[in-house]
Short mmCIF file of C-alpha atoms in Angstrom, two decimals:
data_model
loop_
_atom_site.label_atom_id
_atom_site.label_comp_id
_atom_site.label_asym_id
_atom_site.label_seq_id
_atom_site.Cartn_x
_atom_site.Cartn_y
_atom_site.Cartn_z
CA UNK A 1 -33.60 -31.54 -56.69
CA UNK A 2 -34.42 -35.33 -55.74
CA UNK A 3 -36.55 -36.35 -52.99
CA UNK A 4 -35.43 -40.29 -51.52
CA UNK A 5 -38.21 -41.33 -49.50
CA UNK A 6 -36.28 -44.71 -48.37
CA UNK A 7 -34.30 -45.66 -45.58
CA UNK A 8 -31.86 -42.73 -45.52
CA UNK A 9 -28.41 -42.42 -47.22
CA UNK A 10 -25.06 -43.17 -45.99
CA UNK A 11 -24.39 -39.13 -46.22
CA UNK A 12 -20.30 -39.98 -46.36
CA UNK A 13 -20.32 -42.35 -49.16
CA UNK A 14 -17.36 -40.74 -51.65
CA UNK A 15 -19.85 -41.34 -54.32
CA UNK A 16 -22.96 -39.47 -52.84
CA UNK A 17 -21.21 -36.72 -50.48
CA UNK A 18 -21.13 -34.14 -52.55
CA UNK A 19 -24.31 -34.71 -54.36
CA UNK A 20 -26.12 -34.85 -51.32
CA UNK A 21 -28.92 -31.87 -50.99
CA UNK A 22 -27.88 -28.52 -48.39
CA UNK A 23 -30.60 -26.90 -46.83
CA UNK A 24 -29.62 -23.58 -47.33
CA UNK A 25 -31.74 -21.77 -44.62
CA UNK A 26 -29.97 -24.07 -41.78
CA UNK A 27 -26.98 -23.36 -39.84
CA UNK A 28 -25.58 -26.54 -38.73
CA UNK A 29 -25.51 -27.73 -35.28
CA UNK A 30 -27.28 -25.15 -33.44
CA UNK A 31 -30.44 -26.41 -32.26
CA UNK A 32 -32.30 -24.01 -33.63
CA UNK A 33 -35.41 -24.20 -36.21
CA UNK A 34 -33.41 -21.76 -38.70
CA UNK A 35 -35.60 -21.97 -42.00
CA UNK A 36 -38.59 -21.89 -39.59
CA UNK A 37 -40.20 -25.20 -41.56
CA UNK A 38 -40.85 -26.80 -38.33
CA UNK A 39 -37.38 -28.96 -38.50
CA UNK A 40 -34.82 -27.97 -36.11
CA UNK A 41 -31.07 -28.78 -37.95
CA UNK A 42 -32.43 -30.60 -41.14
CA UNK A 43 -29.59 -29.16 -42.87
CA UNK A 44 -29.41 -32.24 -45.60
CA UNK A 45 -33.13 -33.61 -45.06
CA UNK A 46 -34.93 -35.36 -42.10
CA UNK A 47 -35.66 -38.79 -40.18
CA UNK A 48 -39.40 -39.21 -39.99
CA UNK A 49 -39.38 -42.65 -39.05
CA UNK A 50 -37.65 -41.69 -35.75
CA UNK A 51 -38.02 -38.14 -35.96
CA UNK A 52 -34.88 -36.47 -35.64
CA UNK A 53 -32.39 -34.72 -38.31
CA UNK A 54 -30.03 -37.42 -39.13
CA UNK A 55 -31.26 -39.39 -42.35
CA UNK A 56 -28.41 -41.47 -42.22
CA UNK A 57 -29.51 -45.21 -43.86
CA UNK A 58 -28.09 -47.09 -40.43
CA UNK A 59 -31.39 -49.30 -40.15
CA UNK A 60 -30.64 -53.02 -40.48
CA UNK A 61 -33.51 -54.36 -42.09
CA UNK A 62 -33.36 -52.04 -44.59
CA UNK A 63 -30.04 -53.15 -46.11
CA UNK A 64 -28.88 -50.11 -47.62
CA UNK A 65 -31.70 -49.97 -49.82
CA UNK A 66 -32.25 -45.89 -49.48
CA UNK A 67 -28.16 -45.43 -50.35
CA UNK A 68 -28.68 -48.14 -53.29
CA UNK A 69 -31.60 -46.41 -54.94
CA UNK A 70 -29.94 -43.21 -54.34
CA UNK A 71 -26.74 -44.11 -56.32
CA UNK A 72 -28.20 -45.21 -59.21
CA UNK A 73 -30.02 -41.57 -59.53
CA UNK A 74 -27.00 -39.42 -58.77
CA UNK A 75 -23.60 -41.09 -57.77
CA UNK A 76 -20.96 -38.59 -58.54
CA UNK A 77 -19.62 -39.60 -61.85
CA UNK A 78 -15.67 -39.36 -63.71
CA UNK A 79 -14.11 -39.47 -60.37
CA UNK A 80 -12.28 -42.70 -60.01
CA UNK A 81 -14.70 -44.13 -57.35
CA UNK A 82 -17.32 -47.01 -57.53
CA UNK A 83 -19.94 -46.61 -59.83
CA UNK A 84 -21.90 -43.37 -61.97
CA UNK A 85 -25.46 -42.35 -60.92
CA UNK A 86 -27.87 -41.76 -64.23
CA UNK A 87 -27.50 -37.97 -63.49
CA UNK A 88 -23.72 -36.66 -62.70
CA UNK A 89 -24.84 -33.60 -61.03
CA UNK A 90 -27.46 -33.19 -58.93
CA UNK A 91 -28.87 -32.54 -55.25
CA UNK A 92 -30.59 -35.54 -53.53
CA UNK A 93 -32.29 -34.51 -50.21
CA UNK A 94 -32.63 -37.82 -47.96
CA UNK A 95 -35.83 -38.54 -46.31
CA UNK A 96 -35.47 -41.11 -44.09
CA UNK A 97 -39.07 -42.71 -43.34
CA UNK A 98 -38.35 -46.91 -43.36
CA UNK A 99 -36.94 -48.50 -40.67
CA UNK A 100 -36.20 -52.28 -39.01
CA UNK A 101 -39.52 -53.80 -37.66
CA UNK A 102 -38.63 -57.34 -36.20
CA UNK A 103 -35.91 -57.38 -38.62
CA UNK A 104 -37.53 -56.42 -41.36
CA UNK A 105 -37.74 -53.12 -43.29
CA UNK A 106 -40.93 -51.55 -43.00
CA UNK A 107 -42.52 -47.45 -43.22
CA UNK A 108 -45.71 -45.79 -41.37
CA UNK A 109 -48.24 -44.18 -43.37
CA UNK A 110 -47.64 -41.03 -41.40
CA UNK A 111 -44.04 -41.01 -42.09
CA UNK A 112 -44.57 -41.47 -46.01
CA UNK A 113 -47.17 -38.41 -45.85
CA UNK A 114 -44.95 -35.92 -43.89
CA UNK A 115 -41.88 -37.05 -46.18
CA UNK A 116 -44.02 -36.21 -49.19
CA UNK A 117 -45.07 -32.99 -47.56
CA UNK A 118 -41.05 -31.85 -46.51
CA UNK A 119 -40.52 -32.44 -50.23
CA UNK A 120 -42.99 -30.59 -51.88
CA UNK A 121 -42.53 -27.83 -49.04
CA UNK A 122 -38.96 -27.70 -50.01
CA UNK A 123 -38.89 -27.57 -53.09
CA UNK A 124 -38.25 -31.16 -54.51
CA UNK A 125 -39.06 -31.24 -58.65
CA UNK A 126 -38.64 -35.30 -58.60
CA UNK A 127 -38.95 -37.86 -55.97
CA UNK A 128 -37.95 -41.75 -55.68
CA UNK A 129 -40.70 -44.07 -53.95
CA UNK A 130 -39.05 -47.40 -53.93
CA UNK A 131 -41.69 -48.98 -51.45
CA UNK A 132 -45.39 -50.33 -51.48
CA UNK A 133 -48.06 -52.35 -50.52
CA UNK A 134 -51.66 -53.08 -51.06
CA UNK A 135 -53.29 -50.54 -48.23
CA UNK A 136 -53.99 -47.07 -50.11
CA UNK A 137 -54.09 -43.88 -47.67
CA UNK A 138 -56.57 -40.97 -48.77
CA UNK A 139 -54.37 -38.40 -46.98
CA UNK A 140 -50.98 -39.80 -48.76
CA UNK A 141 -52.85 -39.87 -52.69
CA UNK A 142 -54.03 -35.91 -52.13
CA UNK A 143 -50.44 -35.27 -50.40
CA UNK A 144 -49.14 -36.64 -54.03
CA UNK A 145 -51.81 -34.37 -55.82
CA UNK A 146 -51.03 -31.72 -54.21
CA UNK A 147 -47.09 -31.89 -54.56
CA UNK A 148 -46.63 -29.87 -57.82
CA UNK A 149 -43.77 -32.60 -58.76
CA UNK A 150 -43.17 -35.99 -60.53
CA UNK A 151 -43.80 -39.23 -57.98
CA UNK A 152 -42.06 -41.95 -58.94
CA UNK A 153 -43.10 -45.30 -58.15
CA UNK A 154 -41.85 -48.76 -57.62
CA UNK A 155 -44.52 -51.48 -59.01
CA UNK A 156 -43.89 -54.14 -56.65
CA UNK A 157 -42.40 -57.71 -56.56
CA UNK A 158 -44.76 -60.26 -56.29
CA UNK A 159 -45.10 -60.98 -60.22
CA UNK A 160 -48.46 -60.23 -60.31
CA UNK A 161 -50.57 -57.81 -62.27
CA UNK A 162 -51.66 -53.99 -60.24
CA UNK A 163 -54.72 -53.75 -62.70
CA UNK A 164 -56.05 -56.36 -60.40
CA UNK A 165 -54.50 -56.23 -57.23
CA UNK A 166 -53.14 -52.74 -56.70
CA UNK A 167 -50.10 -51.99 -55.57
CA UNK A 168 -49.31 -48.35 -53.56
CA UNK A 169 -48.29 -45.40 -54.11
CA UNK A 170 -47.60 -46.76 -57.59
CA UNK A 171 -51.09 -47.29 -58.14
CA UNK A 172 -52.95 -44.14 -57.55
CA UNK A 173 -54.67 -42.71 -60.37
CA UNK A 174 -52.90 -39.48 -60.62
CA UNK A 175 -51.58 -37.66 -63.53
CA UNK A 176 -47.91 -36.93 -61.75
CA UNK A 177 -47.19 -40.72 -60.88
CA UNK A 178 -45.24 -42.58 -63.06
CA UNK A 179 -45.43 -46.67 -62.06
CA UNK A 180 -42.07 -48.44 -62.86
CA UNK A 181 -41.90 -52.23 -63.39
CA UNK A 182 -38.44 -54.17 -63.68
CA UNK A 183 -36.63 -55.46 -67.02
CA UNK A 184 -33.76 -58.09 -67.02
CA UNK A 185 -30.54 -58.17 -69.05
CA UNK A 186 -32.67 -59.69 -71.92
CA UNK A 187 -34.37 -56.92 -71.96
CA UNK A 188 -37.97 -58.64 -71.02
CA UNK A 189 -39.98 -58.34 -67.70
CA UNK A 190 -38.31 -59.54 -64.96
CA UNK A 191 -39.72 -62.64 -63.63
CA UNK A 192 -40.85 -61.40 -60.27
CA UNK A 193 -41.95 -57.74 -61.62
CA UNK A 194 -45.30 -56.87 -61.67
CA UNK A 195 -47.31 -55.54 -64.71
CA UNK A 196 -49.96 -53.82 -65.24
CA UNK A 197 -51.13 -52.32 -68.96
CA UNK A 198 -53.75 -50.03 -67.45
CA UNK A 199 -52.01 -49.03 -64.34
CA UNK A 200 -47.93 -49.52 -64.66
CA UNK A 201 -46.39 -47.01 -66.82
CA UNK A 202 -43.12 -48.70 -68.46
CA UNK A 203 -40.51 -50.44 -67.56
CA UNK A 204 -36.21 -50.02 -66.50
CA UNK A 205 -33.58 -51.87 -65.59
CA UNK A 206 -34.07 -53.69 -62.29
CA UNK A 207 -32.25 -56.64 -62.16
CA UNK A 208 -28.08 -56.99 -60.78
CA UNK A 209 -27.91 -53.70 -60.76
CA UNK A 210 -24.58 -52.18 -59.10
CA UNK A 211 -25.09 -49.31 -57.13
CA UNK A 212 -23.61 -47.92 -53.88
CA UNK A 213 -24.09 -49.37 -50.10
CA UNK A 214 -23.44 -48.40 -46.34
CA UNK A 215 -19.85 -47.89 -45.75
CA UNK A 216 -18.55 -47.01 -49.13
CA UNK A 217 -19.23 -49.94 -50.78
CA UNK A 218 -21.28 -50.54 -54.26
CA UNK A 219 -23.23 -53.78 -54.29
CA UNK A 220 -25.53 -55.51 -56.88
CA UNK A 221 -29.45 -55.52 -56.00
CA UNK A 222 -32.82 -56.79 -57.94
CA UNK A 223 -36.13 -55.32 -57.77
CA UNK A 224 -38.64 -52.55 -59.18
CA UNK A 225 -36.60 -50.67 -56.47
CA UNK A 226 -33.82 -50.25 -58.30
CA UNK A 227 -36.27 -49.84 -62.03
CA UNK A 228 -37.45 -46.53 -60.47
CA UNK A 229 -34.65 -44.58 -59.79
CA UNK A 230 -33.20 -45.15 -63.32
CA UNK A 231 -36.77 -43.48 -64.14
CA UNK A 232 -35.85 -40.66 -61.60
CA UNK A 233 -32.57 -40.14 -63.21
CA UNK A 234 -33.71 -39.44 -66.68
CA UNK A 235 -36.34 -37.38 -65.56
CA UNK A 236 -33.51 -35.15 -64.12
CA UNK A 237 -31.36 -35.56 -67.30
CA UNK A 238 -34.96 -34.02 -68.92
CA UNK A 239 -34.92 -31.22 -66.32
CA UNK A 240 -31.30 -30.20 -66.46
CA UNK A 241 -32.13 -29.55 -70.39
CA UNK A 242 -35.42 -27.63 -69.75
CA UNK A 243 -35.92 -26.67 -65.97
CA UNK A 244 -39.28 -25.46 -67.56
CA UNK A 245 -40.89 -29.08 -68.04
CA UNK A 246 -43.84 -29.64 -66.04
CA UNK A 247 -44.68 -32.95 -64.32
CA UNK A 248 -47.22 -34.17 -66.70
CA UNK A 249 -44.69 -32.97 -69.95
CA UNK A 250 -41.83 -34.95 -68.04
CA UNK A 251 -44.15 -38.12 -68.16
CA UNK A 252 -45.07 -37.26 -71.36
CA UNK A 253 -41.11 -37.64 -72.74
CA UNK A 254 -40.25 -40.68 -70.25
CA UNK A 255 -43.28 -42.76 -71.40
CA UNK A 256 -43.05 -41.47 -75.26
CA UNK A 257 -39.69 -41.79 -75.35
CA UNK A 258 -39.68 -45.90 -74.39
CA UNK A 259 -38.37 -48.74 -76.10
CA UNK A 260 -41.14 -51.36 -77.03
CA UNK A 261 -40.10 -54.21 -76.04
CA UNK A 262 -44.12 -55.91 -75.94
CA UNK A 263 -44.34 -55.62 -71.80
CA UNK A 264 -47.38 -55.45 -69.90
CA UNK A 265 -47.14 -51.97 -69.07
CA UNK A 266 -49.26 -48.75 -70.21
CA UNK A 267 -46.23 -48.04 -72.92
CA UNK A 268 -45.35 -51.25 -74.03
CA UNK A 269 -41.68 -49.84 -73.65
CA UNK A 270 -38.63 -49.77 -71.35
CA UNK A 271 -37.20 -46.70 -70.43
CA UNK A 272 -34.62 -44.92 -73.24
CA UNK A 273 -33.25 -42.00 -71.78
CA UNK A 274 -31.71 -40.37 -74.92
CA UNK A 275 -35.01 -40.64 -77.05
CA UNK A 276 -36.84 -39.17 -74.24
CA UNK A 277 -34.02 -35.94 -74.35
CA UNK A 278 -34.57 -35.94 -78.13
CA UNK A 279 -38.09 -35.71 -78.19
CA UNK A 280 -40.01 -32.82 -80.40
CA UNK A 281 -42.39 -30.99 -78.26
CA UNK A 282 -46.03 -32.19 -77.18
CA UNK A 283 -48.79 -32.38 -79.64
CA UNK A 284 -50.87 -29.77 -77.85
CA UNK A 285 -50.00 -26.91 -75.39
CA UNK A 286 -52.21 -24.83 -73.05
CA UNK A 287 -51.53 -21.60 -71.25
CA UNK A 288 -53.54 -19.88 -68.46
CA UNK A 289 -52.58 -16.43 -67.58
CA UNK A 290 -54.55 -14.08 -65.24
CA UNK A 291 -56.48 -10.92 -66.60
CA UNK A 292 -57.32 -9.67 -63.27
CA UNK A 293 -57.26 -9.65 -59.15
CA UNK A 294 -55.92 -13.45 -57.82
CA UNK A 295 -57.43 -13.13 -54.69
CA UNK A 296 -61.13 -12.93 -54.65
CA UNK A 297 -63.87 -13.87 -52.42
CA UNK A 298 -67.16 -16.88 -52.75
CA UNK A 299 -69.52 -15.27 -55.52
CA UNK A 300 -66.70 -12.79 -57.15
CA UNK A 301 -65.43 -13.51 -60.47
CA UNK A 302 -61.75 -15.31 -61.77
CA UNK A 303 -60.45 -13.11 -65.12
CA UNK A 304 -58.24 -15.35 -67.15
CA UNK A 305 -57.23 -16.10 -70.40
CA UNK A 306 -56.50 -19.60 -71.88
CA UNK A 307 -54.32 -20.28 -75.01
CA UNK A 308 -54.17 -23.80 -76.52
CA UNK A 309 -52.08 -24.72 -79.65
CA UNK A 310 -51.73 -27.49 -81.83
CA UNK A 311 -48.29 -27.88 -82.53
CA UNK A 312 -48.41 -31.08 -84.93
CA UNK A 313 -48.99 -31.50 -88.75
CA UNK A 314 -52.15 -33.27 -87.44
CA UNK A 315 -55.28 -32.15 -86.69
CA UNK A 316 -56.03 -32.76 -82.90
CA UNK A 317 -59.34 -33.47 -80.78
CA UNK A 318 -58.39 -31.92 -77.68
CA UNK A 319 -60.26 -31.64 -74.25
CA UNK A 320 -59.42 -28.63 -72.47
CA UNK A 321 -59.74 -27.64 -69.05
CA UNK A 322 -58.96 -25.23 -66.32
CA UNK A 323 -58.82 -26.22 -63.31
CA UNK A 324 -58.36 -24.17 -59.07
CA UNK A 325 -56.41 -27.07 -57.27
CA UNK A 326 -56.32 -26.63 -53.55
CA UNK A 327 -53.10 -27.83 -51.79
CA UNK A 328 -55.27 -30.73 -50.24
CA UNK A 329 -55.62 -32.22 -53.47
CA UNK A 330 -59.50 -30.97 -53.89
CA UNK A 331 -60.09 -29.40 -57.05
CA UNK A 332 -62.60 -27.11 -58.87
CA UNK A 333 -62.98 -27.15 -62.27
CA UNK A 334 -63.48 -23.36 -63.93
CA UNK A 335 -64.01 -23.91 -67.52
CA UNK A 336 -63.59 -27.19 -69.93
CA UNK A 337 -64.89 -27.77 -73.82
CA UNK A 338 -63.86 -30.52 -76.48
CA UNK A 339 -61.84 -28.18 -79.57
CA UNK A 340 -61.08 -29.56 -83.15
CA UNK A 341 -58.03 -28.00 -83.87
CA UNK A 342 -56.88 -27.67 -87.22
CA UNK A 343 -52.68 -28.56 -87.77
CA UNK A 344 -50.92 -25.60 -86.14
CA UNK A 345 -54.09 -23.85 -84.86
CA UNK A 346 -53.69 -21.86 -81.90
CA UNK A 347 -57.24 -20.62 -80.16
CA UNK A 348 -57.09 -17.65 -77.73
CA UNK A 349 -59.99 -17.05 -75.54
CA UNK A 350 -61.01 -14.62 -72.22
CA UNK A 351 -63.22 -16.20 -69.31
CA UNK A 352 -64.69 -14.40 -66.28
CA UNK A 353 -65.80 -17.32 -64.10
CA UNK A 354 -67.87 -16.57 -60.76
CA UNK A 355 -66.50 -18.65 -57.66
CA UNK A 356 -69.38 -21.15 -56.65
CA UNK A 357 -70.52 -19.83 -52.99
CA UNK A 358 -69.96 -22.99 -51.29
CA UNK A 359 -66.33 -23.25 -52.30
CA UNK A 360 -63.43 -24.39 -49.93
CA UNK A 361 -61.43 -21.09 -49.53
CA UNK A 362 -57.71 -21.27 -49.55
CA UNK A 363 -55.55 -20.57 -52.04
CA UNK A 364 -55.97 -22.64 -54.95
CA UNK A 365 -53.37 -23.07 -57.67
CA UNK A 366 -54.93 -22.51 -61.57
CA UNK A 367 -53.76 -25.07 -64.23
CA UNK A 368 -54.34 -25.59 -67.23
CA UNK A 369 -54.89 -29.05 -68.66
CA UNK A 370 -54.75 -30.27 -72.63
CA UNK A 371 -55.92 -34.25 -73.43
CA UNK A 372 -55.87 -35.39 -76.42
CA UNK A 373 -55.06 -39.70 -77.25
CA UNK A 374 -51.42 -38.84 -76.47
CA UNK A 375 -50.92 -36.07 -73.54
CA UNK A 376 -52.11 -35.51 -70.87
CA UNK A 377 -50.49 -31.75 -70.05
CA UNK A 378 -50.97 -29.97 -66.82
CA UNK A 379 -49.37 -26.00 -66.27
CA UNK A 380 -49.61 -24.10 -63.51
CA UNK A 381 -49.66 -20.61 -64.30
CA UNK A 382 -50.48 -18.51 -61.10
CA UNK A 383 -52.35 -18.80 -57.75
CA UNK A 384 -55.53 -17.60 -56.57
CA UNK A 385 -56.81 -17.25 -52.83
CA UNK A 386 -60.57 -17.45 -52.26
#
């Protein structure tokens, strides 16, 4: 499932309808709060920027842009109609949080953080964040932390470079963001993309790109807002072939999987959604599994055991850590050592760590992280409540 945090999606279009994201726990129409999420009749997502249940794109300013970004992830495809979405089959849940400010498209702060939220709390694997600017929000980079899925992000437009004037979300430092800059028909950075090689993760097509409008119409639109759902699409492609992938493993494939074409982006590359399906697995692996009680109290002790493997023909310096991460984004690290790993070495090792007695309690969710110069692998294995 898809999160589109836009400006809603024309839920008729002939290409989208049936693509479009059913919340299963509401009964249409009756006014009542079914699924008891706090949403009363979000039966195919919600509309935060005016808070009600219809996340139809109908704002003005916005031009369609939420149904445009939409199509390019997941029109329906080999049925006669307008265009094909990167990914045939799939659910996209609409979550409507721009709309027209003095004629011009603009979304609250508070509306991108409870869009993120409904979409984590509902169970969204991927989600498309076609929107930015150069304010970051605390509360919306832990709401990202804490979403257990892959944020896509556009880069921006203004041609300029986010290592040194940051663009948001798509700059946040966070390990389940992946930063999307524009490429042209020449396959080079689109003039009025912006770049970044610390901070802007690769690059897709962004520039005349046909995809559906309002009405049930396809139209041809520029911008990193149309790069990052192509990004979005493949990562579904990657999903539909192993629902197992994690977040970090899915930006693993899109950004290892690139074309370099010498941009200024982290990968050099623009996005190649076949190489990233063809992939061998990661480098390194790490699994966390519980050897005792999850829910313990300040000064009691988390049983666990951590496996990491080497699965090159390489030997491998690899950091490993293990990590309680708190819904809010805070995070307590339980264990971490630098290994030298021999080619297909596999280390197995039991911890009893005691809880520090001025932890946050809540339940925390245990992962398990592997670094080495090309992953950077997160799992979560099982949750713990202090």
């Amino acid at each position: 499932m898809v999160a589109v945090i836009d400006s809603g999606i024309d839920l008729g279009h002939e290409d989208l309808a049936a693509n479009l994201w059913t919340n299963p726990g509401e009964i249409p129409g009756n006014g009542i709060d079914d699924d008891g999420n706090g949403y009363v009749d979000d039966v195919n997502g919600w509309d935060f920027s005016r808070d009600d249940s219809d996340p139809s794109d109908t704002e003005t300013g916005c031009g369609g842009h939420g149904t445009h970004t939409s199509g390019t992830i997941g029109a329906v495809g080999d049925n006669g109609l307008g265009i094909t979405g990167i990914n045939w089959d799939i659910q996209i849940m609409p979550l409507k949080a721009a709309r027209t400010v003095l004629f011009s498209c603009a979304l609250a702060d508070a509306d991108i953080l409870e869009a993120i939220q409904y979409a984590a709390n509902n169970g969204a694997l991927l989600s498309n964040n076609s929107y930015g600017g150069p304010s970051p929000s605390q509360a919306i980079e832990d709401a990202i932390r804490a979403s257990r899925s892959l944020f896509v992000a556009a880069a921006g437009n203004d041609g300029t470079n986010n290592d040194t004037i940051p663009q948001y979300p798509a700059s946040y430092q966070l390990d389940n963001i992946v930063s999307v800059a524009a490429t042209d028909h020449d396959d080079i950075l689109a003039s009025f993309s912006n770049f970044g090689t610390n901070s802007v993760d690769l690059g897709a097509p962004g520039v005349s790109i046909l995809s559906t409008v309002p009405g049930g119409y396809s139209a041809a639109f520029s911008g990193t807002s149309m790069a990052s759902p192509h990004v979005v699409g493949a990562a579904a492609l990657l999903l539909s072939a192993d629902p197992t992938l994690t977040p970090n493993e899915l930006k693993w494939r899109l950004m290892q999987g690139t074309d370099n074409i010498g941009i200024q982006t982290v990968t050099g590359g623009r996005l190649n959604a076949y190489e990233a399906l063809m992939l061998p697995p990661p480098d390194v692996t790490i699994d966390v599994t519980p050897l005792g009680p999850t829910t313990v109290s300040s000064g009691q002790t988390i049983d666990y055991r951590v496996t990491v493997t080497n699965t090159s023909i390489a030997n491998q310096t690899v950091a490993a850590s293990v990590v309680a991460v708190k819904p809010d984004g805070y995070e307590l690290t339980l264990q971490s050592k630098t290994l030298n790993m021999t080619a297909g070495a596999s280390l197995s090792a039991s911890f009893s760590v005691k809880v520090p007695p001025n932890v946050r309690p809540g339940e925390y969710h245990i992962v398990g992280r592997a670094e080495n110069s090309d992953l950077d692998e997160d799992l979560v294995v099982y949750d713990i409540i202090l």
